[in-house]
Amino acid sequence: MADPFLRAVELPPDRERRTRSGYPWTLPAIAPLAAGVRLHPAVTYLIGENGSGKSTLLEAIAVAAGMNPEGGSSNFAFNTRPSHSELSSAIRLTRGTRRPRTDFFLRAESMFNAATYLDELQDETGLAGDPLIAYGGRSLHEQSHGESFLAVMINRFGPDGLYLLDEPEAALSTQNCLTALRRIHELVQAGSQLIIATHSPIILAYPDAMIYHCSDRGLEVVDYEECEPVRLTRSFLDSRARFLDELLRD
């Protein structure tokens, strides 16, 4: 397994920070950063309920690593609406000896903005140096949400890259979640490192990855079989009638 680009993330002691209140400092996922949180050399997952802080933490890591907060690589210069938290300027990343050849922050909620930026770059440069070549040669706007996600993962992601994905399953069918999992494996085999926030039992299934559960107790390392997305999905499929009876009861 290749040496990681990012070894850990931490929130160093800071007198000013200790006086802050509200978002994002009250999120359950933030407090454990004071002791440092180790990242897996291949794949690190962040799971947890909506509002637990996993996407905020992922975004902060992306911005601290130099990537665009709305998605894209460190070369993406668009900014439609400042929305990222101040956490990115407070955390410290412990880097490995290697440097990524490329990087990308892939997030479902702002994929439209990233696709628009690429189209604008193409209009400016013309066919010479077409930026869409790296994405399969076709505008991401001309594809479905899921197709554009896979186009980025398959064409734009490459060897020795640092990739952060925020709930990719929001754009993908069940079949394409399996395709994404296969692509994750190919990237790991090619020396890449990924950090992924997800609710999908399929996306979450990469072997030997590190899974952090964001909850009221902070960040806890959990096994795949004990993850709530896995346990709850399995329970529902095994006892669908009972679940529906409870959920739909008047």
mmCIF file of C-alpha atoms in Angstrom:
data_model
loop_
_atom_site.group_PDB
_atom_site.id
_atom_site.type_symbol
_atom_site.label_atom_id
_atom_site.label_comp_id
_atom_site.label_asym_id
_atom_site.label_seq_id
_atom_site.Cartn_x
_atom_site.Cartn_y
_atom_site.Cartn_z
ATOM 1 C CA MET A 1 0.000 0.000 0.000
ATOM 2 C CA ALA A 2 1.372 3.399 -1.018
ATOM 3 C CA ASP A 3 2.438 5.998 1.515
ATOM 4 C CA PRO A 4 -0.592 8.256 2.174
ATOM 5 C CA PHE A 5 -0.733 11.842 0.977
ATOM 6 C CA LEU A 6 -2.617 12.756 4.156
ATOM 7 C CA ARG A 7 -1.775 10.902 7.358
ATOM 8 C CA ALA A 8 -4.043 12.701 9.823
ATOM 9 C CA VAL A 9 -6.162 15.756 10.503
ATOM 10 C CA GLU A 10 -6.155 17.667 13.772
ATOM 11 C CA LEU A 11 -7.419 20.857 15.374
ATOM 12 C CA PRO A 12 -4.491 22.426 17.244
ATOM 13 C CA PRO A 13 -5.138 24.217 20.564
ATOM 14 C CA ASP A 14 -6.198 27.798 19.970
ATOM 15 C CA ARG A 15 -7.364 30.283 22.569
ATOM 16 C CA GLU A 16 -9.536 32.158 20.065
ATOM 17 C CA ARG A 17 -11.194 28.926 18.887
ATOM 18 C CA ARG A 18 -12.088 27.966 22.448
ATOM 19 C CA THR A 19 -14.202 31.101 22.716
ATOM 20 C CA ARG A 20 -16.157 30.376 19.545
ATOM 21 C CA SER A 21 -19.672 28.998 19.590
ATOM 22 C CA GLY A 22 -22.211 27.776 17.095
ATOM 23 C CA TYR A 23 -21.551 26.132 13.749
ATOM 24 C CA PRO A 24 -19.242 24.356 13.071
ATOM 25 C CA TRP A 25 -17.723 24.139 16.554
ATOM 26 C CA THR A 26 -20.751 22.459 18.119
ATOM 27 C CA LEU A 27 -20.829 19.591 15.599
ATOM 28 C CA PRO A 28 -20.111 16.193 17.191
ATOM 29 C CA ALA A 29 -17.414 15.374 14.635
ATOM 30 C CA ILE A 30 -15.262 18.400 15.483
ATOM 31 C CA ALA A 31 -14.226 17.868 19.125
ATOM 32 C CA PRO A 32 -12.240 14.623 18.476
ATOM 33 C CA LEU A 33 -9.987 16.516 16.064
ATOM 34 C CA ALA A 34 -8.212 18.050 19.047
ATOM 35 C CA ALA A 35 -6.539 14.679 19.657
ATOM 36 C CA GLY A 36 -5.922 14.115 15.953
ATOM 37 C CA VAL A 37 -7.754 11.726 13.638
ATOM 38 C CA ARG A 38 -5.729 9.246 11.614
ATOM 39 C CA LEU A 39 -6.547 8.747 7.936
ATOM 40 C CA HIS A 40 -6.220 5.416 6.146
ATOM 41 C CA PRO A 41 -3.556 5.230 3.404
ATOM 42 C CA ALA A 42 -6.144 3.946 0.921
ATOM 43 C CA VAL A 43 -9.782 4.659 1.858
ATOM 44 C CA THR A 44 -11.262 6.492 4.837
ATOM 45 C CA TYR A 45 -15.046 6.657 5.249
ATOM 46 C CA LEU A 46 -17.122 9.144 7.224
ATOM 47 C CA ILE A 47 -20.634 7.995 8.096
ATOM 48 C CA GLY A 48 -23.369 9.318 10.359
ATOM 49 C CA GLU A 49 -26.758 10.964 10.472
ATOM 50 C CA ASN A 50 -27.533 14.179 8.623
ATOM 51 C CA GLY A 51 -26.146 17.076 10.626
ATOM 52 C CA SER A 52 -23.479 15.028 12.404
ATOM 53 C CA GLY A 53 -20.692 16.959 10.699
ATOM 54 C CA LYS A 54 -19.220 14.449 8.256
ATOM 55 C CA SER A 55 -19.689 16.616 5.151
ATOM 56 C CA THR A 56 -18.463 19.712 6.995
ATOM 57 C CA LEU A 57 -15.326 17.843 8.031
ATOM 58 C CA LEU A 58 -14.796 16.467 4.513
ATOM 59 C CA GLU A 59 -15.184 19.952 3.035
ATOM 60 C CA ALA A 60 -12.704 21.399 5.543
ATOM 61 C CA ILE A 61 -10.120 18.747 4.630
ATOM 62 C CA ALA A 62 -10.639 19.472 0.926
ATOM 63 C CA VAL A 63 -10.186 23.219 1.346
ATOM 64 C CA ALA A 64 -7.191 22.804 3.675
ATOM 65 C CA ALA A 65 -5.629 20.562 1.021
ATOM 66 C CA GLY A 66 -6.082 23.331 -1.561
ATOM 67 C CA MET A 67 -9.203 22.180 -3.398
ATOM 68 C CA ASN A 68 -12.181 24.311 -4.390
ATOM 69 C CA PRO A 69 -14.858 24.263 -1.635
ATOM 70 C CA GLU A 70 -17.646 23.929 -4.216
ATOM 71 C CA GLY A 71 -15.998 20.956 -5.841
ATOM 72 C CA GLY A 72 -13.266 20.337 -8.361
ATOM 73 C CA SER A 73 -9.508 20.299 -8.159
ATOM 74 C CA SER A 74 -7.014 22.780 -6.783
ATOM 75 C CA ASN A 75 -7.056 24.351 -10.273
ATOM 76 C CA PHE A 76 -10.778 25.191 -10.175
ATOM 77 C CA ALA A 77 -11.148 28.941 -9.603
ATOM 78 C CA PHE A 78 -14.925 29.460 -9.638
ATOM 79 C CA ASN A 79 -16.880 30.711 -6.637
ATOM 80 C CA THR A 80 -20.658 31.077 -6.876
ATOM 81 C CA ARG A 81 -21.429 31.500 -3.177
ATOM 82 C CA PRO A 82 -19.059 31.468 -0.187
ATOM 83 C CA SER A 83 -20.473 28.673 1.943
ATOM 84 C CA HIS A 84 -17.636 26.713 3.522
ATOM 85 C CA SER A 85 -17.067 26.956 7.241
ATOM 86 C CA GLU A 86 -14.062 28.460 9.024
ATOM 87 C CA LEU A 87 -13.014 24.966 10.075
ATOM 88 C CA SER A 88 -10.767 24.641 7.020
ATOM 89 C CA SER A 89 -8.495 27.433 8.236
ATOM 90 C CA ALA A 90 -8.328 26.000 11.769
ATOM 91 C CA ILE A 91 -7.418 22.376 11.090
ATOM 92 C CA ARG A 92 -3.931 21.094 10.357
ATOM 93 C CA LEU A 93 -3.204 18.291 7.915
ATOM 94 C CA THR A 94 -0.331 15.898 8.569
ATOM 95 C CA ARG A 95 1.056 15.057 5.158
ATOM 96 C CA GLY A 96 3.018 12.034 4.024
ATOM 97 C CA THR A 97 6.259 11.997 2.088
ATOM 98 C CA ARG A 98 4.492 11.760 -1.275
ATOM 99 C CA ARG A 99 2.618 14.563 -3.025
ATOM 100 C CA PRO A 100 -0.474 13.806 -5.116
ATOM 101 C CA ARG A 101 -0.131 14.042 -8.853
ATOM 102 C CA THR A 102 -3.696 15.347 -8.993
ATOM 103 C CA ASP A 103 -6.683 15.935 -6.725
ATOM 104 C CA PHE A 104 -10.450 16.409 -6.856
ATOM 105 C CA PHE A 105 -13.317 17.170 -4.475
ATOM 106 C CA LEU A 106 -16.477 15.538 -5.853
ATOM 107 C CA ARG A 107 -19.709 16.651 -4.222
ATOM 108 C CA ALA A 108 -23.245 16.028 -5.404
ATOM 109 C CA GLU A 109 -24.769 19.334 -4.328
ATOM 110 C CA SER A 110 -22.463 21.526 -6.417
ATOM 111 C CA MET A 111 -21.720 19.278 -9.373
ATOM 112 C CA PHE A 112 -23.796 21.604 -11.587
ATOM 113 C CA ASN A 113 -21.501 24.533 -10.756
ATOM 114 C CA ALA A 114 -18.360 22.523 -11.500
ATOM 115 C CA ALA A 115 -19.806 21.366 -14.838
ATOM 116 C CA THR A 116 -20.702 24.939 -15.778
ATOM 117 C CA TYR A 117 -17.169 26.088 -14.955
ATOM 118 C CA LEU A 118 -15.707 23.430 -17.264
ATOM 119 C CA ASP A 119 -18.017 24.500 -20.101
ATOM 120 C CA GLU A 120 -16.956 28.114 -19.613
ATOM 121 C CA LEU A 121 -13.301 27.091 -19.752
ATOM 122 C CA GLN A 122 -13.961 25.245 -22.998
ATOM 123 C CA ASP A 123 -15.580 28.360 -24.508
ATOM 124 C CA GLU A 124 -12.526 30.403 -23.548
ATOM 125 C CA THR A 125 -9.882 27.993 -24.819
ATOM 126 C CA GLY A 126 -11.610 26.538 -27.880
ATOM 127 C CA LEU A 127 -10.709 23.079 -29.075
ATOM 128 C CA ALA A 128 -7.004 23.668 -28.436
ATOM 129 C CA GLY A 129 -6.384 22.488 -24.907
ATOM 130 C CA ASP A 130 -10.024 21.442 -24.469
ATOM 131 C CA PRO A 131 -10.507 20.958 -20.695
ATOM 132 C CA LEU A 132 -13.294 18.439 -21.314
ATOM 133 C CA ILE A 133 -10.838 15.917 -22.775
ATOM 134 C CA ALA A 134 -9.867 14.956 -19.231
ATOM 135 C CA TYR A 135 -13.539 14.278 -18.469
ATOM 136 C CA GLY A 136 -14.277 12.032 -21.441
ATOM 137 C CA GLY A 137 -14.573 14.762 -24.090
ATOM 138 C CA ARG A 138 -18.247 15.494 -23.463
ATOM 139 C CA SER A 139 -19.890 18.255 -21.449
ATOM 140 C CA LEU A 140 -21.004 16.999 -18.055
ATOM 141 C CA HIS A 141 -24.215 18.987 -18.575
ATOM 142 C CA GLU A 142 -25.043 16.734 -21.526
ATOM 143 C CA GLN A 143 -25.102 13.709 -19.236
ATOM 144 C CA SER A 144 -27.351 12.661 -16.384
ATOM 145 C CA HIS A 145 -26.255 13.422 -12.846
ATOM 146 C CA GLY A 146 -25.070 9.854 -12.342
ATOM 147 C CA GLU A 147 -23.354 9.674 -15.731
ATOM 148 C CA SER A 148 -21.444 12.887 -15.033
ATOM 149 C CA PHE A 149 -20.310 11.550 -11.653
ATOM 150 C CA LEU A 150 -18.979 8.371 -13.219
ATOM 151 C CA ALA A 151 -17.396 10.354 -16.061
ATOM 152 C CA VAL A 152 -15.384 12.300 -13.502
ATOM 153 C CA MET A 153 -14.400 9.183 -11.549
ATOM 154 C CA ILE A 154 -13.469 7.160 -14.633
ATOM 155 C CA ASN A 155 -11.893 9.828 -16.848
ATOM 156 C CA ARG A 156 -10.677 12.614 -14.558
ATOM 157 C CA PHE A 157 -9.505 10.568 -11.570
ATOM 158 C CA GLY A 158 -6.176 8.903 -12.189
ATOM 159 C CA PRO A 159 -3.120 7.319 -10.538
ATOM 160 C CA ASP A 160 -1.483 8.857 -7.477
ATOM 161 C CA GLY A 161 -4.389 11.182 -6.767
ATOM 162 C CA LEU A 162 -6.067 12.511 -3.643
ATOM 163 C CA TYR A 163 -9.850 12.292 -4.005
ATOM 164 C CA LEU A 164 -12.599 13.414 -1.645
ATOM 165 C CA LEU A 165 -16.177 12.327 -2.362
ATOM 166 C CA ASP A 166 -19.236 13.724 -0.594
ATOM 167 C CA GLU A 167 -22.177 11.282 -0.704
ATOM 168 C CA PRO A 168 -21.577 10.084 -4.279
ATOM 169 C CA GLU A 169 -24.535 7.698 -4.002
ATOM 170 C CA ALA A 170 -26.860 10.725 -4.250
ATOM 171 C CA ALA A 171 -26.179 10.700 -7.986
ATOM 172 C CA LEU A 172 -25.760 6.984 -8.618
ATOM 173 C CA SER A 173 -28.055 4.046 -9.253
ATOM 174 C CA THR A 174 -27.468 0.836 -7.328
ATOM 175 C CA GLN A 175 -25.634 -0.631 -10.316
ATOM 176 C CA ASN A 176 -23.475 2.445 -10.670
ATOM 177 C CA CYS A 177 -22.624 2.338 -6.956
ATOM 178 C CA LEU A 178 -21.063 -1.034 -7.740
ATOM 179 C CA THR A 179 -19.241 0.529 -10.705
ATOM 180 C CA ALA A 180 -17.977 3.290 -8.412
ATOM 181 C CA LEU A 181 -16.755 0.712 -5.893
ATOM 182 C CA ARG A 182 -14.806 -1.026 -8.650
ATOM 183 C CA ARG A 183 -13.325 2.324 -9.689
ATOM 184 C CA ILE A 184 -12.305 3.031 -6.093
ATOM 185 C CA HIS A 185 -10.379 -0.247 -6.125
ATOM 186 C CA GLU A 186 -8.641 0.631 -9.394
ATOM 187 C CA LEU A 187 -7.613 4.008 -7.984
ATOM 188 C CA VAL A 188 -6.254 2.476 -4.784
ATOM 189 C CA GLN A 189 -4.283 -0.048 -6.819
ATOM 190 C CA ALA A 190 -2.832 2.901 -8.756
ATOM 191 C CA GLY A 191 -1.564 4.620 -5.610
ATOM 192 C CA SER A 192 -4.467 6.969 -4.893
ATOM 193 C CA GLN A 193 -6.004 7.894 -1.538
ATOM 194 C CA LEU A 194 -9.720 8.551 -1.019
ATOM 195 C CA ILE A 195 -11.802 10.071 1.772
ATOM 196 C CA ILE A 196 -15.531 9.466 1.333
ATOM 197 C CA ALA A 197 -18.625 10.619 3.201
ATOM 198 C CA THR A 198 -21.468 8.217 2.454
ATOM 199 C CA HIS A 199 -24.724 6.584 3.546
ATOM 200 C CA SER A 200 -24.464 3.747 1.010
ATOM 201 C CA PRO A 201 -23.722 0.192 2.201
ATOM 202 C CA ILE A 202 -22.310 -0.498 -1.276
ATOM 203 C CA ILE A 203 -19.967 2.489 -1.494
ATOM 204 C CA LEU A 204 -18.954 1.729 2.098
ATOM 205 C CA ALA A 205 -17.891 -1.831 1.366
ATOM 206 C CA TYR A 206 -14.279 -1.394 0.289
ATOM 207 C CA PRO A 207 -12.221 -4.025 2.167
ATOM 208 C CA ASP A 208 -9.898 -3.038 5.011
ATOM 209 C CA ALA A 209 -10.889 0.630 4.859
ATOM 210 C CA MET A 210 -11.163 2.798 7.974
ATOM 211 C CA ILE A 211 -14.732 3.801 8.866
ATOM 212 C CA TYR A 212 -15.427 6.688 11.228
ATOM 213 C CA HIS A 213 -18.936 6.985 12.629
ATOM 214 C CA CYS A 214 -19.900 10.591 13.433
ATOM 215 C CA SER A 215 -22.350 10.652 16.340
ATOM 216 C CA ASP A 216 -23.099 12.513 19.568
ATOM 217 C CA ARG A 217 -20.108 10.640 20.995
ATOM 218 C CA GLY A 218 -17.788 12.177 18.427
ATOM 219 C CA LEU A 219 -15.843 10.026 15.954
ATOM 220 C CA GLU A 220 -15.646 6.277 16.508
ATOM 221 C CA VAL A 221 -13.955 3.652 14.357
ATOM 222 C CA VAL A 222 -16.483 0.946 13.476
ATOM 223 C CA ASP A 223 -16.475 -2.300 11.515
ATOM 224 C CA TYR A 224 -18.422 -2.577 8.283
ATOM 225 C CA GLU A 225 -20.894 -5.125 9.642
ATOM 226 C CA GLU A 226 -21.690 -2.852 12.597
ATOM 227 C CA CYS A 227 -22.273 0.305 10.545
ATOM 228 C CA GLU A 228 -25.774 1.699 10.824
ATOM 229 C CA PRO A 229 -26.304 1.928 7.015
ATOM 230 C CA VAL A 230 -25.416 -1.758 6.764
ATOM 231 C CA ARG A 231 -27.362 -2.983 9.800
ATOM 232 C CA LEU A 232 -30.489 -0.924 9.077
ATOM 233 C CA THR A 233 -30.580 -1.798 5.375
ATOM 234 C CA ARG A 234 -30.121 -5.495 6.127
ATOM 235 C CA SER A 235 -32.819 -5.419 8.820
ATOM 236 C CA PHE A 236 -35.258 -3.715 6.469
ATOM 237 C CA LEU A 237 -34.655 -6.172 3.638
ATOM 238 C CA ASP A 238 -34.911 -9.161 5.983
ATOM 239 C CA SER A 239 -38.105 -7.915 7.674
ATOM 240 C CA ARG A 240 -39.704 -5.581 5.141
ATOM 241 C CA ALA A 241 -43.288 -6.396 6.123
ATOM 242 C CA ARG A 242 -42.628 -5.690 9.801
ATOM 243 C CA PHE A 243 -40.872 -2.404 9.043
ATOM 244 C CA LEU A 244 -43.671 -1.249 6.759
ATOM 245 C CA ASP A 245 -46.276 -2.211 9.320
ATOM 246 C CA GLU A 246 -44.536 -0.060 11.913
ATOM 247 C CA LEU A 247 -43.759 2.855 9.605
ATOM 248 C CA LEU A 248 -47.167 3.085 7.936
ATOM 249 C CA ARG A 249 -49.344 2.365 10.944
ATOM 250 C CA ASP A 250 -52.038 5.024 11.508
#
